[in-house]
Amino acid sequence: MGLHPLEFSECYLDSPAFRDKIKAHEAELDKTSRFIKELYKDGKNLINATKQLSLAQKKFAQCLGEFKFEYIGDAKTDDEKCIDESLQEFSSFLRNLEDQRDLMMRNITETLMKPLDKFRKDHLGSAKAERKKYEKETEKYYSSLEKLLNMSAKKKEPQLQEADVSVEAMRQHFQETSLEYVCKLQEIQERKKFECVEPMLAFFQTVFTFYHQGYELAKDFDHYKKALQINIQNTRSRFEGTRSEVNELMKKIKESPQDYRQTSAISSEGYIYVQEKRPPPFGSSWVKRYCTFVKEQKILHMKTFDQRSGGKLGEMESVTLKSCVRKTTDMLDRRFCLDIEITDRPGMVMTVQALSEDDQKFWMHAMGGKEPMQYLNRTHSRERGIDAQLDDVGISFVKNSIKAIEARGINDQGLYRVVGVSSKVQKLLCLMIDEKSSDLDLAATEDWDVKTITSALKLYLRSLPEPLMTYELYKEFIVPAKIGSPESRVQAIHGLVHKLPESNRLVLSLVTKHLANVAANSKQNLMTVANLGVVFGPTLMRPQEETVAAIMDLKFQNIVVEILIEQNEKIFGDAPSSTPCFATTPLSAPTRQSKRMSRQSRPLAVYNPQVLDIQPVSPCSESASLFNDETSVGSNESVSSQSSNASGSPPEKSKNHHSTFSTSLPETMGFQSETQTSIILFISQLATCAVFSLAYEHTLISLLACGLKRRRISTATVSWMNSPSVTPQKLGAVGTEKSKPEESVTQMKAKAVFPCEAEHDSELSFQVGAIFHDVTLSREPGWLEGVLEGKRGLIPENYVEIL
């Protein structure tokens, strides 16, 4: 078990168990501090070593750039000009590469070293200071308490009262210090989870970005390399012809040497966006214009210009400025806006938008702008003042809101994360609930924007007297999220949902089905299931008592809501069965070990042409192959190659990689000049390193994605191979069917014993009990091929049983 939560109520009791909990938290923070110190030291060494490498390569590049070839004669051919410039190009390539490395080092310092050191000094250091303060107050309080208790009862009453008041003040101060220290400890314990890991994530992103930049430079260099190879080849050919002529002349000279003896008034200018209002059906639009403001005359010249349209210049429009006021986001849902009052058109206010906050300040300073007057009295929404009930009116409001959101804003970015204006949200909810205006169709009116409707829906759910998932079932919902397999979690939550009151279950079904639709459009609205779980976890379920331990369960609330969204059709579609769904099959539930075997035996995206046929195997050999796969988890070899190797020895994959990169250079390199060839080979090897690094990046990402994807696997493989209905002859018949499709063979059928969701287009998705036809062994080890509902694809063999 992890660290125990420190309850604030224990600060007043100050028991030995409470002190032990504090010591455990302090020990964990000390361990974290030592870890960050060591990591910071190693990071400094890494940065210094990389800087030394960068300096060496820069010096090498400088040497290349400073050297120039001297040619005989007063003119050079185009090929010779290219060769003359080649060393500068090589030097530029290396300098660009090292500039990217320097940028990587600066980013590592900013994104890894400084955040880690800042966290250690600011937070862990402050925790140590709070610890000393807490120990000092402890000593001070208990010492004064002992003095009070040892005071003679015969002393005068005023003295005793004064001592009591003094100790009572010390006790209150000690307890306040204890509360602050406990809060600080738990805050840092939670903060370190992201303060330590987030810089590491940024570090790897920086490293992979550098490798990707190297890969891009290598691609750019490849075109120049090929052109330079042609220049070198032409120059060499000319050299060979020239050399033969020179030798011939030299021969003639040797034979008869005697025959061969001879500013302005413009204040500011730049781009701003101008709001152009149109007739009601069309609303308004924002047009980018290049503006020139003459300060003395207060004239603003505007030209419409958009680089994306080919640089077409529009007509100039000039207006005389009267005043300029910054526009707040409460009045307009756009940032960096200004309201400009125009003298030429009395009463007209033109709204413009700057490109950034600094740009907004620049224009305000140039135009003599002012801050807006704060005349609106903002009222805070009080959720308790809303009479939200789970009745017909409330359910009607939920349906009305969901209909409007899905019709008007299902693809809005940050749906349910972007909140509406508090006063508008309060007004809408009061209109729909308190005044019971159920006849208002939110989908048909534009009076209420989408973010106001989403915020009102969340406010209604939070304002219910009891959350949808009830206080009574709260702990029962939390338990499955903490323990058990994914299947058992779904099964447990399925049963608990059907224990809810009818109205609660109805509204919960409406909301989660709607959230599933929102998550289905996450590519547009950026609201994934995980994001929706964070938003609606505390909204749909919450504990009746607010304690530190309950706050720690927030992440489990999110998990429960995620399951409700992902498994919406199953949970709300059918009533839960009285017996577990896997009780009808003799196969055991998948274990952690078998899941790892499934991920290891998963076919990779690399086709192995050596796997041409599948030989019949015995049950013993199948079991042995499973064991070999389990023991080869850390191997660098292809999984497909491992499974297809009958002898169990690892295939020689590395040679293929070397041959691939060694053949990437054209054969014309064989007859280039020695100096030029050596430099090009060196640069090519740098490019190859970049390609290897990028390949490593994609491989790592693929492995992470494969490792994070949860798949089921059980001992069904061995039981299927040991089944008396599966014989080597039957497997041989399957192999024959693969090699001779034109011959008529008996079709095999299989039945799904576990549900599966396809991860690639070549795989099939299915539920328990699905029947597959025309089942054959696949070329990919551990997979079958079959037909389901007219579609043929791959089936994991350990998910089915042969009929």
Short mmCIF file of N, CA and C in Angstrom, two decimals, residues 279-330:
data_model
loop_
_atom_site.label_atom_id
_atom_site.label_comp_id
_atom_site.label_asym_id
_atom_site.label_seq_id
_atom_site.Cartn_x
_atom_site.Cartn_y
_atom_site.Cartn_z
N PRO A 279 -25.57 42.06 -42.65
CA PRO A 279 -27.00 41.91 -42.30
C PRO A 279 -27.21 40.72 -41.38
N PRO A 280 -28.28 40.70 -40.57
CA PRO A 280 -28.51 39.68 -39.53
C PRO A 280 -28.32 38.24 -39.96
N PRO A 281 -28.75 37.84 -41.13
CA PRO A 281 -28.58 36.41 -41.44
C PRO A 281 -27.12 35.98 -41.53
N PHE A 282 -26.22 36.93 -41.83
CA PHE A 282 -24.83 36.58 -42.08
C PHE A 282 -23.91 36.89 -40.91
N GLY A 283 -24.38 37.63 -39.92
CA GLY A 283 -23.54 37.92 -38.76
C GLY A 283 -22.43 38.90 -39.11
N SER A 284 -21.23 38.63 -38.60
CA SER A 284 -20.09 39.52 -38.84
C SER A 284 -18.88 38.69 -39.23
N SER A 285 -17.89 39.35 -39.84
CA SER A 285 -16.66 38.68 -40.24
C SER A 285 -15.49 39.56 -39.86
N TRP A 286 -14.31 38.94 -39.80
CA TRP A 286 -13.08 39.65 -39.43
C TRP A 286 -12.14 39.64 -40.63
N VAL A 287 -11.72 40.83 -41.04
CA VAL A 287 -10.90 40.99 -42.24
C VAL A 287 -9.53 41.54 -41.82
N LYS A 288 -8.49 40.92 -42.32
CA LYS A 288 -7.13 41.37 -42.01
C LYS A 288 -6.77 42.55 -42.90
N ARG A 289 -6.28 43.60 -42.26
CA ARG A 289 -5.90 44.80 -43.00
C ARG A 289 -4.56 45.32 -42.50
N TYR A 290 -3.83 45.90 -43.47
CA TYR A 290 -2.56 46.54 -43.12
C TYR A 290 -2.85 48.01 -42.86
N CYS A 291 -2.57 48.44 -41.62
CA CYS A 291 -2.97 49.77 -41.18
C CYS A 291 -1.76 50.66 -40.93
N THR A 292 -1.95 51.92 -41.28
CA THR A 292 -0.95 52.95 -41.03
C THR A 292 -1.64 54.08 -40.27
N PHE A 293 -1.13 54.37 -39.08
CA PHE A 293 -1.75 55.39 -38.24
C PHE A 293 -0.84 56.63 -38.17
N VAL A 294 -1.39 57.77 -38.63
CA VAL A 294 -0.68 59.04 -38.58
C VAL A 294 -1.07 59.73 -37.28
N LYS A 295 -0.07 59.88 -36.41
CA LYS A 295 -0.37 60.32 -35.05
C LYS A 295 -0.83 61.78 -35.01
N GLU A 296 -0.18 62.66 -35.80
CA GLU A 296 -0.52 64.07 -35.72
C GLU A 296 -1.97 64.34 -36.14
N GLN A 297 -2.39 63.75 -37.26
CA GLN A 297 -3.75 63.96 -37.75
C GLN A 297 -4.76 62.95 -37.18
N LYS A 298 -4.25 61.93 -36.46
CA LYS A 298 -5.09 60.86 -35.93
C LYS A 298 -5.92 60.19 -37.05
N ILE A 299 -5.24 59.94 -38.16
CA ILE A 299 -5.88 59.29 -39.30
C ILE A 299 -5.36 57.86 -39.39
N LEU A 300 -6.29 56.94 -39.58
CA LEU A 300 -5.94 55.53 -39.71
C LEU A 300 -6.24 55.09 -41.14
N HIS A 301 -5.16 54.73 -41.88
CA HIS A 301 -5.29 54.23 -43.24
C HIS A 301 -5.29 52.71 -43.19
N MET A 302 -6.24 52.09 -43.89
CA MET A 302 -6.37 50.62 -43.85
C MET A 302 -6.42 50.08 -45.28
N LYS A 303 -5.63 49.04 -45.52
CA LYS A 303 -5.62 48.34 -46.80
C LYS A 303 -5.87 46.86 -46.55
N THR A 304 -6.79 46.29 -47.33
CA THR A 304 -7.05 44.85 -47.22
C THR A 304 -5.96 44.10 -47.97
N PHE A 305 -5.30 43.18 -47.28
CA PHE A 305 -4.20 42.43 -47.90
C PHE A 305 -4.09 41.08 -47.21
N ASP A 306 -4.05 40.02 -48.01
CA ASP A 306 -3.92 38.66 -47.48
C ASP A 306 -2.88 37.92 -48.30
N GLN A 307 -1.79 37.51 -47.63
CA GLN A 307 -0.72 36.81 -48.35
C GLN A 307 -1.18 35.49 -48.94
N ARG A 308 -2.18 34.86 -48.32
CA ARG A 308 -2.63 33.55 -48.80
C ARG A 308 -3.37 33.65 -50.13
N SER A 309 -3.90 34.82 -50.47
CA SER A 309 -4.63 34.98 -51.72
C SER A 309 -3.74 35.49 -52.84
N GLY A 310 -2.45 35.25 -52.73
CA GLY A 310 -1.53 35.69 -53.77
C GLY A 310 -1.08 37.13 -53.60
N GLY A 311 -1.32 37.72 -52.45
CA GLY A 311 -0.88 39.09 -52.19
C GLY A 311 -1.70 40.14 -52.89
N LYS A 312 -3.00 39.88 -53.09
CA LYS A 312 -3.88 40.85 -53.75
C LYS A 312 -4.15 42.01 -52.81
N LEU A 313 -3.93 43.24 -53.32
CA LEU A 313 -4.08 44.43 -52.51
C LEU A 313 -5.43 45.06 -52.76
N GLY A 314 -6.18 45.36 -51.67
CA GLY A 314 -7.48 45.98 -51.81
C GLY A 314 -7.41 47.49 -51.78
N GLU A 315 -8.55 48.11 -51.77
CA GLU A 315 -8.62 49.56 -51.76
C GLU A 315 -8.30 50.09 -50.36
N MET A 316 -7.80 51.34 -50.34
CA MET A 316 -7.47 51.96 -49.06
C MET A 316 -8.69 52.69 -48.50
N GLU A 317 -8.85 52.55 -47.19
CA GLU A 317 -9.91 53.25 -46.47
C GLU A 317 -9.29 54.03 -45.33
N SER A 318 -9.71 55.28 -45.15
CA SER A 318 -9.14 56.14 -44.11
C SER A 318 -10.25 56.64 -43.20
N VAL A 319 -9.97 56.63 -41.91
CA VAL A 319 -10.91 57.13 -40.91
C VAL A 319 -10.14 58.00 -39.93
N THR A 320 -10.88 58.94 -39.30
CA THR A 320 -10.29 59.82 -38.30
C THR A 320 -10.67 59.33 -36.90
N LEU A 321 -9.67 59.13 -36.10
CA LEU A 321 -9.86 58.55 -34.77
C LEU A 321 -10.32 59.59 -33.77
N LYS A 322 -11.31 59.22 -32.95
CA LYS A 322 -11.75 60.08 -31.86
C LYS A 322 -11.27 59.54 -30.52
N SER A 323 -11.47 58.24 -30.30
CA SER A 323 -11.02 57.63 -29.04
C SER A 323 -10.76 56.16 -29.28
N CYS A 324 -10.01 55.57 -28.35
CA CYS A 324 -9.67 54.14 -28.43
C CYS A 324 -9.77 53.54 -27.03
N VAL A 325 -10.54 52.45 -26.89
CA VAL A 325 -10.75 51.81 -25.59
C VAL A 325 -10.52 50.31 -25.75
N ARG A 326 -9.81 49.72 -24.79
CA ARG A 326 -9.59 48.28 -24.82
C ARG A 326 -10.89 47.55 -24.54
N LYS A 327 -11.15 46.50 -25.31
CA LYS A 327 -12.39 45.73 -25.17
C LYS A 327 -12.09 44.46 -24.38
N THR A 328 -12.88 44.22 -23.34
CA THR A 328 -12.66 43.04 -22.50
C THR A 328 -13.31 41.81 -23.10
N THR A 329 -12.84 40.66 -22.66
CA THR A 329 -13.39 39.39 -23.17
C THR A 329 -14.79 39.12 -22.67
N ASP A 330 -15.21 39.81 -21.60
CA ASP A 330 -16.58 39.63 -21.13
C ASP A 330 -17.59 40.18 -22.14
#
